[in-house]
Amino acid sequence: MKQLVARTALRALLVRGRVNSNMFTRCVSTAYVVKHEKEAEKPMLVHDCCGGFGDFNIRSEHVSLLGRFNLGWRRMCSASATEKKDEKPPTMGTVKKDHNGGGSVAVPSYWGIETAKMKIARKDGSKWPWNSFMPWETHQADLSIDVKKHHVPKNIADKVAYVIVKLLRIPTDMFFQRRYGCRAMMLETVAAVPGMVGGMLLHLKSIRRFEHSGSWIKALLEEAENERMHLMTMMELVRPKWHERLLVILVQGVFFSSFFACYVASPRLAHRIVGYLEEEAIHSYTEFLKDIDDGKIENVKAPAIAIDYWGLPEDATLKDVVTVIRADEAHHRDVNHFASDIRNQGKELREAAAPIGYH
């Protein structure tokens, strides 16, 4: 009978949590006292919380049992509350950033990504200082590529692309003249757009049509990332003024919208335009090298980011940096002319494997 009463009380406390255990105990105790004083012979009806009343005789030992249970229950609740109060917030790991990121930032470690413990080093064992790219994302520029190669316009689309690029060069020459550092900075802010636009549209097309892309998505995004690294390198050498930064914002907005519409309407024309833009970039960097050789531009030490990204020697100079950037532009020229030739044949880009890692 003791076990039955205890089980009944426990169900009353757990199933109907809104009923306070103290109140339940007092009710049972009062009922027993009244019952005892009146010396009634009929057993008290106690609800068993499971669908009815049962005939149970509640005695003093039962009440004391419930009292002990209530005391234990209160202790357990208070202990749980104490544990919650003493619970510490998630541990925070601190990642210190250098000039590549600036300052220091606290990073929550409960995601399981503990970047503070990542030990990435150069080949010589020194710490890797960059967050924007990792050692396995660097590459050796192929300087043997022909930088003088030119695609002769063969059809109307080619001629339209060629004229567009030549027209775009006129305001650039007027604004920058022979300030090739600022010219390169502006050029790279534009050159990093087509690869991202083309890769994005091919990505959407691939998932929309449930078909592979022939690795062209990766190839174009690699091109965009490489051009962006050109810009990050140039930013170590050139400090654009406020009006040049404003110009970058305006040019990027106009060029992105225009190139996006062009790629949707005619990918063949879009890739041909990029091919000719890269030819103009090669010409600009060639003139840049001439001014360095003539002493018009100081051949300063290469930025650290360029040394690590292209794997240049420690004593590399600005001339070495411009040389490898020009080689990259030549590879982008070939890739985009190749893509346009594929479209000229009436084929999809995915039908021909993309030249991954060509640069």
mmCIF file of C-alpha atoms in Angstrom:
data_model
loop_
_atom_site.group_PDB
_atom_site.id
_atom_site.type_symbol
_atom_site.label_atom_id
_atom_site.label_comp_id
_atom_site.label_asym_id
_atom_site.label_seq_id
_atom_site.Cartn_x
_atom_site.Cartn_y
_atom_site.Cartn_z
ATOM 1 C CA MET A 1 0.000 0.000 0.000
ATOM 2 C CA LYS A 2 2.928 2.367 0.752
ATOM 3 C CA GLN A 3 4.344 1.830 -2.703
ATOM 4 C CA LEU A 4 0.959 2.435 -4.325
ATOM 5 C CA VAL A 5 0.459 5.725 -2.488
ATOM 6 C CA ALA A 6 3.981 6.890 -3.276
ATOM 7 C CA ARG A 7 3.498 6.041 -6.953
ATOM 8 C CA THR A 8 0.191 7.915 -6.992
ATOM 9 C CA ALA A 9 1.784 10.990 -5.458
ATOM 10 C CA LEU A 10 4.704 10.868 -7.890
ATOM 11 C CA ARG A 11 2.338 10.765 -10.859
ATOM 12 C CA ALA A 12 0.459 13.707 -9.422
ATOM 13 C CA LEU A 13 3.661 15.715 -9.214
ATOM 14 C CA LEU A 14 5.129 14.779 -12.610
ATOM 15 C CA VAL A 15 2.038 14.611 -14.841
ATOM 16 C CA ARG A 16 0.289 17.653 -13.443
ATOM 17 C CA GLY A 17 3.356 19.817 -12.801
ATOM 18 C CA ARG A 18 1.276 22.898 -12.328
ATOM 19 C CA VAL A 19 0.046 21.554 -8.970
ATOM 20 C CA ASN A 20 2.529 22.488 -6.313
ATOM 21 C CA SER A 21 3.838 19.566 -4.307
ATOM 22 C CA ASN A 22 3.601 21.511 -1.058
ATOM 23 C CA MET A 23 -0.086 22.184 -1.670
ATOM 24 C CA PHE A 24 -0.658 18.508 -2.423
ATOM 25 C CA THR A 25 0.999 17.460 0.813
ATOM 26 C CA ARG A 26 -0.987 19.944 2.889
ATOM 27 C CA CYS A 27 -4.238 18.794 1.300
ATOM 28 C CA VAL A 28 -3.480 15.161 2.053
ATOM 29 C CA SER A 29 -2.432 15.985 5.640
ATOM 30 C CA THR A 30 -5.605 18.017 6.323
ATOM 31 C CA ALA A 31 -7.780 15.317 4.875
ATOM 32 C CA TYR A 32 -6.181 12.776 7.144
ATOM 33 C CA VAL A 33 -6.635 14.916 10.274
ATOM 34 C CA VAL A 34 -10.323 15.517 9.541
ATOM 35 C CA LYS A 35 -10.791 11.874 8.766
ATOM 36 C CA HIS A 36 -9.122 10.848 11.994
ATOM 37 C CA GLU A 37 -11.090 13.311 14.149
ATOM 38 C CA LYS A 38 -14.433 12.246 12.710
ATOM 39 C CA GLU A 39 -13.388 8.607 12.917
ATOM 40 C CA ALA A 40 -15.097 7.884 9.676
ATOM 41 C CA GLU A 41 -15.052 4.296 8.564
ATOM 42 C CA LYS A 42 -15.197 4.925 4.810
ATOM 43 C CA PRO A 43 -11.865 5.201 3.039
ATOM 44 C CA MET A 44 -10.866 8.524 1.465
ATOM 45 C CA LEU A 45 -11.085 8.890 -2.293
ATOM 46 C CA VAL A 46 -7.799 9.992 -3.757
ATOM 47 C CA HIS A 47 -7.439 10.806 -7.455
ATOM 48 C CA ASP A 48 -4.813 8.608 -9.064
ATOM 49 C CA CYS A 49 -4.196 11.099 -11.935
ATOM 50 C CA CYS A 50 -4.870 8.375 -14.449
ATOM 51 C CA GLY A 51 -8.569 8.561 -14.968
ATOM 52 C CA GLY A 52 -10.454 7.982 -11.742
ATOM 53 C CA PHE A 53 -10.585 7.773 -7.964
ATOM 54 C CA GLY A 54 -9.335 4.860 -5.960
ATOM 55 C CA ASP A 55 -10.224 3.622 -2.502
ATOM 56 C CA PHE A 56 -7.036 4.132 -0.523
ATOM 57 C CA ASN A 57 -6.589 4.457 3.242
ATOM 58 C CA ILE A 58 -4.067 7.258 3.829
ATOM 59 C CA ARG A 59 -2.222 6.965 7.136
ATOM 60 C CA SER A 60 0.267 9.123 8.975
ATOM 61 C CA GLU A 61 3.243 7.183 7.648
ATOM 62 C CA HIS A 62 2.038 7.897 4.130
ATOM 63 C CA VAL A 63 1.897 11.603 4.837
ATOM 64 C CA SER A 64 5.401 11.550 6.273
ATOM 65 C CA LEU A 65 6.541 9.635 3.234
ATOM 66 C CA LEU A 66 5.114 12.333 0.985
ATOM 67 C CA GLY A 67 6.774 14.963 3.144
ATOM 68 C CA ARG A 68 10.157 13.334 2.705
ATOM 69 C CA PHE A 69 9.520 13.017 -1.021
ATOM 70 C CA ASN A 70 8.560 16.711 -1.191
ATOM 71 C CA LEU A 71 11.761 17.697 0.649
ATOM 72 C CA GLY A 72 13.876 15.626 -1.705
ATOM 73 C CA TRP A 73 12.083 17.067 -4.706
ATOM 74 C CA ARG A 74 12.722 20.642 -3.533
ATOM 75 C CA ARG A 75 16.402 19.864 -2.926
ATOM 76 C CA MET A 76 16.699 18.400 -6.391
ATOM 77 C CA CYS A 77 15.082 21.476 -7.972
ATOM 78 C CA SER A 78 17.295 23.857 -6.024
ATOM 79 C CA ALA A 79 20.394 21.876 -7.005
ATOM 80 C CA SER A 80 19.375 22.036 -10.656
ATOM 81 C CA ALA A 81 18.883 25.791 -10.423
ATOM 82 C CA THR A 82 22.304 26.151 -8.799
ATOM 83 C CA GLU A 83 23.924 24.190 -11.591
ATOM 84 C CA LYS A 84 22.300 26.399 -14.207
ATOM 85 C CA LYS A 85 23.415 29.493 -12.341
ATOM 86 C CA ASP A 86 27.003 28.278 -12.135
ATOM 87 C CA GLU A 87 27.040 27.142 -15.765
ATOM 88 C CA LYS A 88 29.733 29.022 -17.668
ATOM 89 C CA PRO A 89 29.201 30.490 -21.152
ATOM 90 C CA PRO A 90 30.770 28.745 -24.159
ATOM 91 C CA THR A 91 34.511 29.055 -24.247
ATOM 92 C CA MET A 92 35.852 31.660 -26.600
ATOM 93 C CA GLY A 93 38.996 31.303 -28.644
ATOM 94 C CA THR A 94 40.929 34.364 -29.680
ATOM 95 C CA VAL A 95 42.347 34.663 -33.181
ATOM 96 C CA LYS A 96 44.894 37.423 -33.595
ATOM 97 C CA LYS A 97 45.094 39.056 -36.975
ATOM 98 C CA ASP A 98 47.942 41.018 -38.459
ATOM 99 C CA HIS A 99 47.879 43.573 -41.263
ATOM 100 C CA ASN A 100 45.969 41.029 -43.349
ATOM 101 C CA GLY A 101 42.929 41.229 -41.088
ATOM 102 C CA GLY A 102 43.648 43.947 -38.568
ATOM 103 C CA GLY A 103 43.276 43.827 -34.785
ATOM 104 C CA SER A 104 42.112 40.766 -32.872
ATOM 105 C CA VAL A 105 38.712 39.123 -32.716
ATOM 106 C CA ALA A 106 37.108 36.612 -30.343
ATOM 107 C CA VAL A 107 35.766 33.615 -32.191
ATOM 108 C CA PRO A 108 33.252 31.180 -30.603
ATOM 109 C CA SER A 109 34.762 27.724 -30.412
ATOM 110 C CA TYR A 110 31.543 25.757 -29.944
ATOM 111 C CA TRP A 111 31.161 25.432 -33.724
ATOM 112 C CA GLY A 112 34.109 23.057 -33.722
ATOM 113 C CA ILE A 113 36.154 25.298 -35.997
ATOM 114 C CA GLU A 114 39.196 26.131 -33.914
ATOM 115 C CA THR A 115 41.158 28.393 -36.226
ATOM 116 C CA ALA A 116 43.386 29.481 -33.368
ATOM 117 C CA LYS A 117 44.879 25.978 -33.293
ATOM 118 C CA MET A 118 45.482 25.788 -37.028
ATOM 119 C CA LYS A 119 49.221 25.687 -37.570
ATOM 120 C CA ILE A 120 49.964 26.592 -41.174
ATOM 121 C CA ALA A 121 53.540 27.355 -42.064
ATOM 122 C CA ARG A 122 55.691 28.200 -45.034
ATOM 123 C CA LYS A 123 58.176 25.736 -46.469
ATOM 124 C CA ASP A 124 60.884 27.173 -44.273
ATOM 125 C CA GLY A 125 58.782 26.551 -41.152
ATOM 126 C CA SER A 126 57.814 30.170 -40.478
ATOM 127 C CA LYS A 127 54.204 31.026 -39.681
ATOM 128 C CA TRP A 128 51.832 31.625 -42.597
ATOM 129 C CA PRO A 129 50.692 35.255 -42.221
ATOM 130 C CA TRP A 130 47.740 35.382 -44.651
ATOM 131 C CA ASN A 131 44.071 34.636 -44.063
ATOM 132 C CA SER A 132 42.909 35.523 -47.584
ATOM 133 C CA PHE A 133 44.690 32.575 -49.234
ATOM 134 C CA MET A 134 46.467 29.422 -48.122
ATOM 135 C CA PRO A 135 49.756 27.850 -49.296
ATOM 136 C CA TRP A 136 47.930 25.284 -51.425
ATOM 137 C CA GLU A 137 46.159 28.108 -53.292
ATOM 138 C CA THR A 138 49.380 29.666 -54.579
ATOM 139 C CA HIS A 139 50.809 28.972 -58.023
ATOM 140 C CA GLN A 140 53.872 29.414 -60.172
ATOM 141 C CA ALA A 141 53.307 31.764 -63.103
ATOM 142 C CA ASP A 142 54.260 30.340 -66.503
ATOM 143 C CA LEU A 143 56.467 33.055 -67.935
ATOM 144 C CA SER A 144 57.022 31.190 -71.201
ATOM 145 C CA ILE A 145 53.594 32.149 -72.548
ATOM 146 C CA ASP A 146 53.452 34.333 -75.649
ATOM 147 C CA VAL A 147 52.326 37.780 -74.496
ATOM 148 C CA LYS A 148 52.196 39.170 -78.043
ATOM 149 C CA LYS A 149 49.510 36.853 -79.351
ATOM 150 C CA HIS A 150 46.408 38.580 -80.734
ATOM 151 C CA HIS A 151 43.050 37.222 -81.837
ATOM 152 C CA VAL A 152 42.118 38.697 -85.201
ATOM 153 C CA PRO A 153 38.370 39.479 -85.399
ATOM 154 C CA LYS A 154 36.701 37.007 -87.743
ATOM 155 C CA ASN A 155 32.982 37.736 -87.550
ATOM 156 C CA ILE A 156 30.588 40.489 -86.552
ATOM 157 C CA ALA A 157 30.568 39.495 -82.895
ATOM 158 C CA ASP A 158 34.360 39.599 -82.755
ATOM 159 C CA LYS A 159 34.451 43.019 -84.385
ATOM 160 C CA VAL A 160 31.807 44.374 -82.017
ATOM 161 C CA ALA A 161 33.792 43.093 -79.016
ATOM 162 C CA TYR A 162 37.020 44.582 -80.356
ATOM 163 C CA VAL A 163 35.432 48.007 -80.945
ATOM 164 C CA ILE A 164 33.850 48.013 -77.469
ATOM 165 C CA VAL A 165 37.211 47.361 -75.806
ATOM 166 C CA LYS A 166 38.989 50.022 -77.867
ATOM 167 C CA LEU A 167 36.324 52.552 -76.939
ATOM 168 C CA LEU A 168 36.691 51.681 -73.261
ATOM 169 C CA ARG A 169 40.406 52.338 -73.463
ATOM 170 C CA ILE A 170 39.969 55.996 -74.543
ATOM 171 C CA PRO A 171 38.656 57.377 -71.189
ATOM 172 C CA THR A 172 41.155 55.177 -69.317
ATOM 173 C CA ASP A 173 44.090 56.672 -71.228
ATOM 174 C CA MET A 174 42.773 60.180 -70.693
ATOM 175 C CA PHE A 175 42.281 59.739 -66.943
ATOM 176 C CA PHE A 176 45.393 57.755 -65.943
ATOM 177 C CA GLN A 177 47.781 58.600 -68.796
ATOM 178 C CA ARG A 178 51.096 56.936 -67.802
ATOM 179 C CA ARG A 179 50.327 56.444 -64.117
ATOM 180 C CA TYR A 180 50.470 52.688 -64.554
ATOM 181 C CA GLY A 181 50.238 51.901 -60.855
ATOM 182 C CA CYS A 182 46.833 53.561 -60.538
ATOM 183 C CA ARG A 183 45.903 52.280 -63.983
ATOM 184 C CA ALA A 184 46.623 48.705 -62.929
ATOM 185 C CA MET A 185 44.616 49.175 -59.740
ATOM 186 C CA MET A 186 41.595 50.364 -61.728
ATOM 187 C CA LEU A 187 42.078 47.648 -64.340
ATOM 188 C CA GLU A 188 42.050 44.866 -61.752
ATOM 189 C CA THR A 189 38.844 46.103 -60.125
ATOM 190 C CA VAL A 190 37.166 45.611 -63.505
ATOM 191 C CA ALA A 191 39.028 42.467 -64.563
ATOM 192 C CA ALA A 192 37.873 40.572 -61.462
ATOM 193 C CA VAL A 193 34.198 40.984 -62.421
ATOM 194 C CA PRO A 194 33.733 38.833 -65.601
ATOM 195 C CA GLY A 195 34.959 35.577 -64.056
ATOM 196 C CA MET A 196 32.585 35.927 -61.137
ATOM 197 C CA VAL A 197 29.620 36.837 -63.351
ATOM 198 C CA GLY A 198 30.296 33.990 -65.783
ATOM 199 C CA GLY A 199 30.872 31.469 -63.002
ATOM 200 C CA MET A 200 27.716 32.569 -61.188
ATOM 201 C CA LEU A 201 25.508 32.316 -64.284
ATOM 202 C CA LEU A 202 26.977 28.939 -65.270
ATOM 203 C CA HIS A 203 26.422 27.727 -61.712
ATOM 204 C CA LEU A 204 22.761 28.728 -61.812
ATOM 205 C CA LYS A 205 22.387 27.155 -65.259
ATOM 206 C CA SER A 206 23.970 23.931 -64.065
ATOM 207 C CA ILE A 207 21.634 23.480 -61.103
ATOM 208 C CA ARG A 208 18.646 24.667 -63.130
ATOM 209 C CA ARG A 209 19.198 22.130 -65.905
ATOM 210 C CA PHE A 210 20.628 19.346 -63.717
ATOM 211 C CA GLU A 211 23.789 19.095 -65.826
ATOM 212 C CA HIS A 212 27.545 19.336 -65.372
ATOM 213 C CA SER A 213 29.479 22.437 -66.356
ATOM 214 C CA GLY A 214 32.618 20.813 -67.716
ATOM 215 C CA SER A 215 34.519 22.479 -64.829
ATOM 216 C CA TRP A 216 33.973 25.894 -66.415
ATOM 217 C CA ILE A 217 32.457 27.211 -63.188
ATOM 218 C CA LYS A 218 35.662 26.427 -61.334
ATOM 219 C CA ALA A 219 37.839 27.809 -64.137
ATOM 220 C CA LEU A 220 36.032 31.157 -64.222
ATOM 221 C CA LEU A 221 35.972 31.507 -60.448
ATOM 222 C CA GLU A 222 39.699 30.749 -60.389
ATOM 223 C CA GLU A 223 40.148 33.573 -62.874
ATOM 224 C CA ALA A 224 38.147 35.975 -60.690
ATOM 225 C CA GLU A 225 40.144 35.021 -57.603
ATOM 226 C CA ASN A 226 43.448 35.428 -59.447
ATOM 227 C CA GLU A 227 42.437 38.889 -60.642
ATOM 228 C CA ARG A 228 41.415 39.822 -57.122
ATOM 229 C CA MET A 229 44.853 38.810 -55.863
ATOM 230 C CA HIS A 230 46.335 41.119 -58.497
ATOM 231 C CA LEU A 231 44.329 43.919 -56.950
ATOM 232 C CA MET A 232 45.376 43.027 -53.387
ATOM 233 C CA THR A 233 48.986 43.125 -54.546
ATOM 234 C CA MET A 234 48.581 46.485 -56.239
ATOM 235 C CA MET A 235 46.973 47.912 -53.127
ATOM 236 C CA GLU A 236 50.274 47.302 -51.310
ATOM 237 C CA LEU A 237 52.013 49.488 -53.904
ATOM 238 C CA VAL A 238 49.426 52.128 -54.759
ATOM 239 C CA ARG A 239 47.258 54.121 -52.386
ATOM 240 C CA PRO A 240 44.242 55.334 -54.380
ATOM 241 C CA LYS A 241 42.822 58.724 -53.566
ATOM 242 C CA TRP A 242 39.214 59.310 -52.584
ATOM 243 C CA HIS A 243 38.086 60.304 -56.076
ATOM 244 C CA GLU A 244 39.745 57.193 -57.527
ATOM 245 C CA ARG A 245 37.906 55.019 -55.015
ATOM 246 C CA LEU A 246 34.650 56.721 -55.973
ATOM 247 C CA LEU A 247 35.430 56.073 -59.616
ATOM 248 C CA VAL A 248 35.999 52.390 -58.847
ATOM 249 C CA ILE A 249 32.554 52.127 -57.253
ATOM 250 C CA LEU A 250 30.844 53.767 -60.221
ATOM 251 C CA VAL A 251 32.765 51.807 -62.841
ATOM 252 C CA GLN A 252 32.216 48.504 -61.083
ATOM 253 C CA GLY A 253 28.478 49.083 -60.809
ATOM 254 C CA VAL A 254 28.110 50.026 -64.470
ATOM 255 C CA PHE A 255 30.435 47.309 -65.747
ATOM 256 C CA PHE A 256 28.872 44.550 -63.639
ATOM 257 C CA SER A 257 25.359 45.369 -64.817
ATOM 258 C CA SER A 258 26.423 45.707 -68.438
ATOM 259 C CA PHE A 259 28.498 42.525 -68.480
ATOM 260 C CA PHE A 260 25.757 40.575 -66.710
ATOM 261 C CA ALA A 261 23.244 41.565 -69.389
ATOM 262 C CA CYS A 262 25.779 40.834 -72.127
ATOM 263 C CA TYR A 263 26.537 37.335 -70.785
ATOM 264 C CA VAL A 264 22.851 36.480 -70.513
ATOM 265 C CA ALA A 265 22.244 37.659 -74.095
ATOM 266 C CA SER A 266 25.429 36.273 -75.711
ATOM 267 C CA PRO A 267 28.096 34.340 -73.775
ATOM 268 C CA ARG A 268 30.169 34.205 -76.959
ATOM 269 C CA LEU A 269 30.346 38.011 -77.152
ATOM 270 C CA ALA A 270 30.988 38.310 -73.417
ATOM 271 C CA HIS A 271 33.989 35.969 -73.478
ATOM 272 C CA ARG A 272 35.392 37.690 -76.570
ATOM 273 C CA ILE A 273 35.178 41.062 -74.832
ATOM 274 C CA VAL A 274 37.103 39.655 -71.871
ATOM 275 C CA GLY A 275 39.705 38.206 -74.224
ATOM 276 C CA TYR A 276 40.323 41.621 -75.767
ATOM 277 C CA LEU A 277 40.310 43.286 -72.344
ATOM 278 C CA GLU A 278 43.083 40.920 -71.299
ATOM 279 C CA GLU A 279 45.053 41.861 -74.413
ATOM 280 C CA GLU A 280 44.810 45.497 -73.363
ATOM 281 C CA ALA A 281 45.917 44.530 -69.862
ATOM 282 C CA ILE A 282 48.974 42.815 -71.307
ATOM 283 C CA HIS A 283 49.782 45.977 -73.255
ATOM 284 C CA SER A 284 49.427 48.145 -70.125
ATOM 285 C CA TYR A 285 51.697 45.891 -68.056
ATOM 286 C CA THR A 286 54.253 45.837 -70.887
ATOM 287 C CA GLU A 287 54.349 49.633 -70.807
ATOM 288 C CA PHE A 288 54.606 49.408 -67.022
ATOM 289 C CA LEU A 289 57.728 47.243 -67.375
ATOM 290 C CA LYS A 290 59.242 49.688 -69.871
ATOM 291 C CA ASP A 291 58.882 52.571 -67.423
ATOM 292 C CA ILE A 292 60.532 50.462 -64.723
ATOM 293 C CA ASP A 293 63.443 49.617 -67.028
ATOM 294 C CA ASP A 294 63.784 53.282 -68.028
ATOM 295 C CA GLY A 295 63.904 54.363 -64.385
ATOM 296 C CA LYS A 296 60.664 56.356 -64.582
ATOM 297 C CA ILE A 297 59.149 54.088 -61.924
ATOM 298 C CA GLU A 298 61.227 52.963 -58.962
ATOM 299 C CA ASN A 299 61.854 49.226 -58.891
ATOM 300 C CA VAL A 300 60.944 48.767 -55.232
ATOM 301 C CA LYS A 301 60.944 45.544 -53.257
ATOM 302 C CA ALA A 302 58.051 43.194 -54.006
ATOM 303 C CA PRO A 303 55.231 43.135 -51.435
ATOM 304 C CA ALA A 304 55.216 40.168 -49.062
ATOM 305 C CA ILE A 305 51.822 39.038 -50.326
ATOM 306 C CA ALA A 306 53.181 38.772 -53.881
ATOM 307 C CA ILE A 307 56.223 36.799 -52.743
ATOM 308 C CA ASP A 308 54.028 34.240 -50.988
ATOM 309 C CA TYR A 309 51.292 34.069 -53.629
ATOM 310 C CA TRP A 310 53.557 33.554 -56.658
ATOM 311 C CA GLY A 311 56.370 31.864 -54.779
ATOM 312 C CA LEU A 312 58.848 34.594 -55.706
ATOM 313 C CA PRO A 313 62.328 34.778 -54.166
ATOM 314 C CA GLU A 314 62.816 36.941 -51.091
ATOM 315 C CA ASP A 315 64.751 39.546 -53.087
ATOM 316 C CA ALA A 316 62.007 39.891 -55.737
ATOM 317 C CA THR A 317 61.216 43.388 -56.973
ATOM 318 C CA LEU A 318 58.307 45.260 -58.518
ATOM 319 C CA LYS A 319 59.483 44.211 -61.969
ATOM 320 C CA ASP A 320 59.126 40.541 -60.999
ATOM 321 C CA VAL A 321 55.612 41.166 -59.721
ATOM 322 C CA VAL A 322 54.487 42.967 -62.884
ATOM 323 C CA THR A 323 56.017 40.176 -64.988
ATOM 324 C CA VAL A 324 54.060 37.396 -63.276
ATOM 325 C CA ILE A 325 50.843 39.442 -63.344
ATOM 326 C CA ARG A 326 51.262 39.991 -67.073
ATOM 327 C CA ALA A 327 51.709 36.235 -67.545
ATOM 328 C CA ASP A 328 48.471 35.605 -65.636
ATOM 329 C CA GLU A 329 46.642 38.067 -67.872
ATOM 330 C CA ALA A 330 47.955 36.263 -70.937
ATOM 331 C CA HIS A 331 46.531 32.980 -69.653
ATOM 332 C CA HIS A 332 43.155 34.605 -68.969
ATOM 333 C CA ARG A 333 43.250 35.973 -72.516
ATOM 334 C CA ASP A 334 43.678 32.463 -73.938
ATOM 335 C CA VAL A 335 40.969 30.935 -71.743
ATOM 336 C CA ASN A 336 38.329 33.502 -72.726
ATOM 337 C CA HIS A 337 39.160 33.423 -76.440
ATOM 338 C CA PHE A 338 38.986 29.617 -76.219
ATOM 339 C CA ALA A 339 35.545 29.829 -74.560
ATOM 340 C CA SER A 340 34.307 32.200 -77.258
ATOM 341 C CA ASP A 341 35.590 29.856 -79.998
ATOM 342 C CA ILE A 342 33.624 26.997 -78.434
ATOM 343 C CA ARG A 343 30.454 29.073 -78.581
ATOM 344 C CA ASN A 344 31.254 30.092 -82.163
ATOM 345 C CA GLN A 345 31.068 26.422 -83.104
ATOM 346 C CA GLY A 346 27.536 26.251 -81.731
ATOM 347 C CA LYS A 347 28.509 24.169 -78.703
ATOM 348 C CA GLU A 348 27.985 24.565 -74.988
ATOM 349 C CA LEU A 349 30.995 25.235 -72.798
ATOM 350 C CA ARG A 350 30.380 22.010 -70.897
ATOM 351 C CA GLU A 351 31.037 20.017 -74.079
ATOM 352 C CA ALA A 352 34.719 20.983 -73.885
ATOM 353 C CA ALA A 353 36.748 20.499 -70.729
ATOM 354 C CA ALA A 354 37.788 23.741 -69.080
ATOM 355 C CA PRO A 355 41.542 24.420 -68.816
ATOM 356 C CA ILE A 356 41.674 24.093 -65.027
ATOM 357 C CA GLY A 357 45.001 25.290 -63.627
ATOM 358 C CA TYR A 358 46.083 26.639 -67.023
ATOM 359 C CA HIS A 359 47.630 29.740 -65.464
#
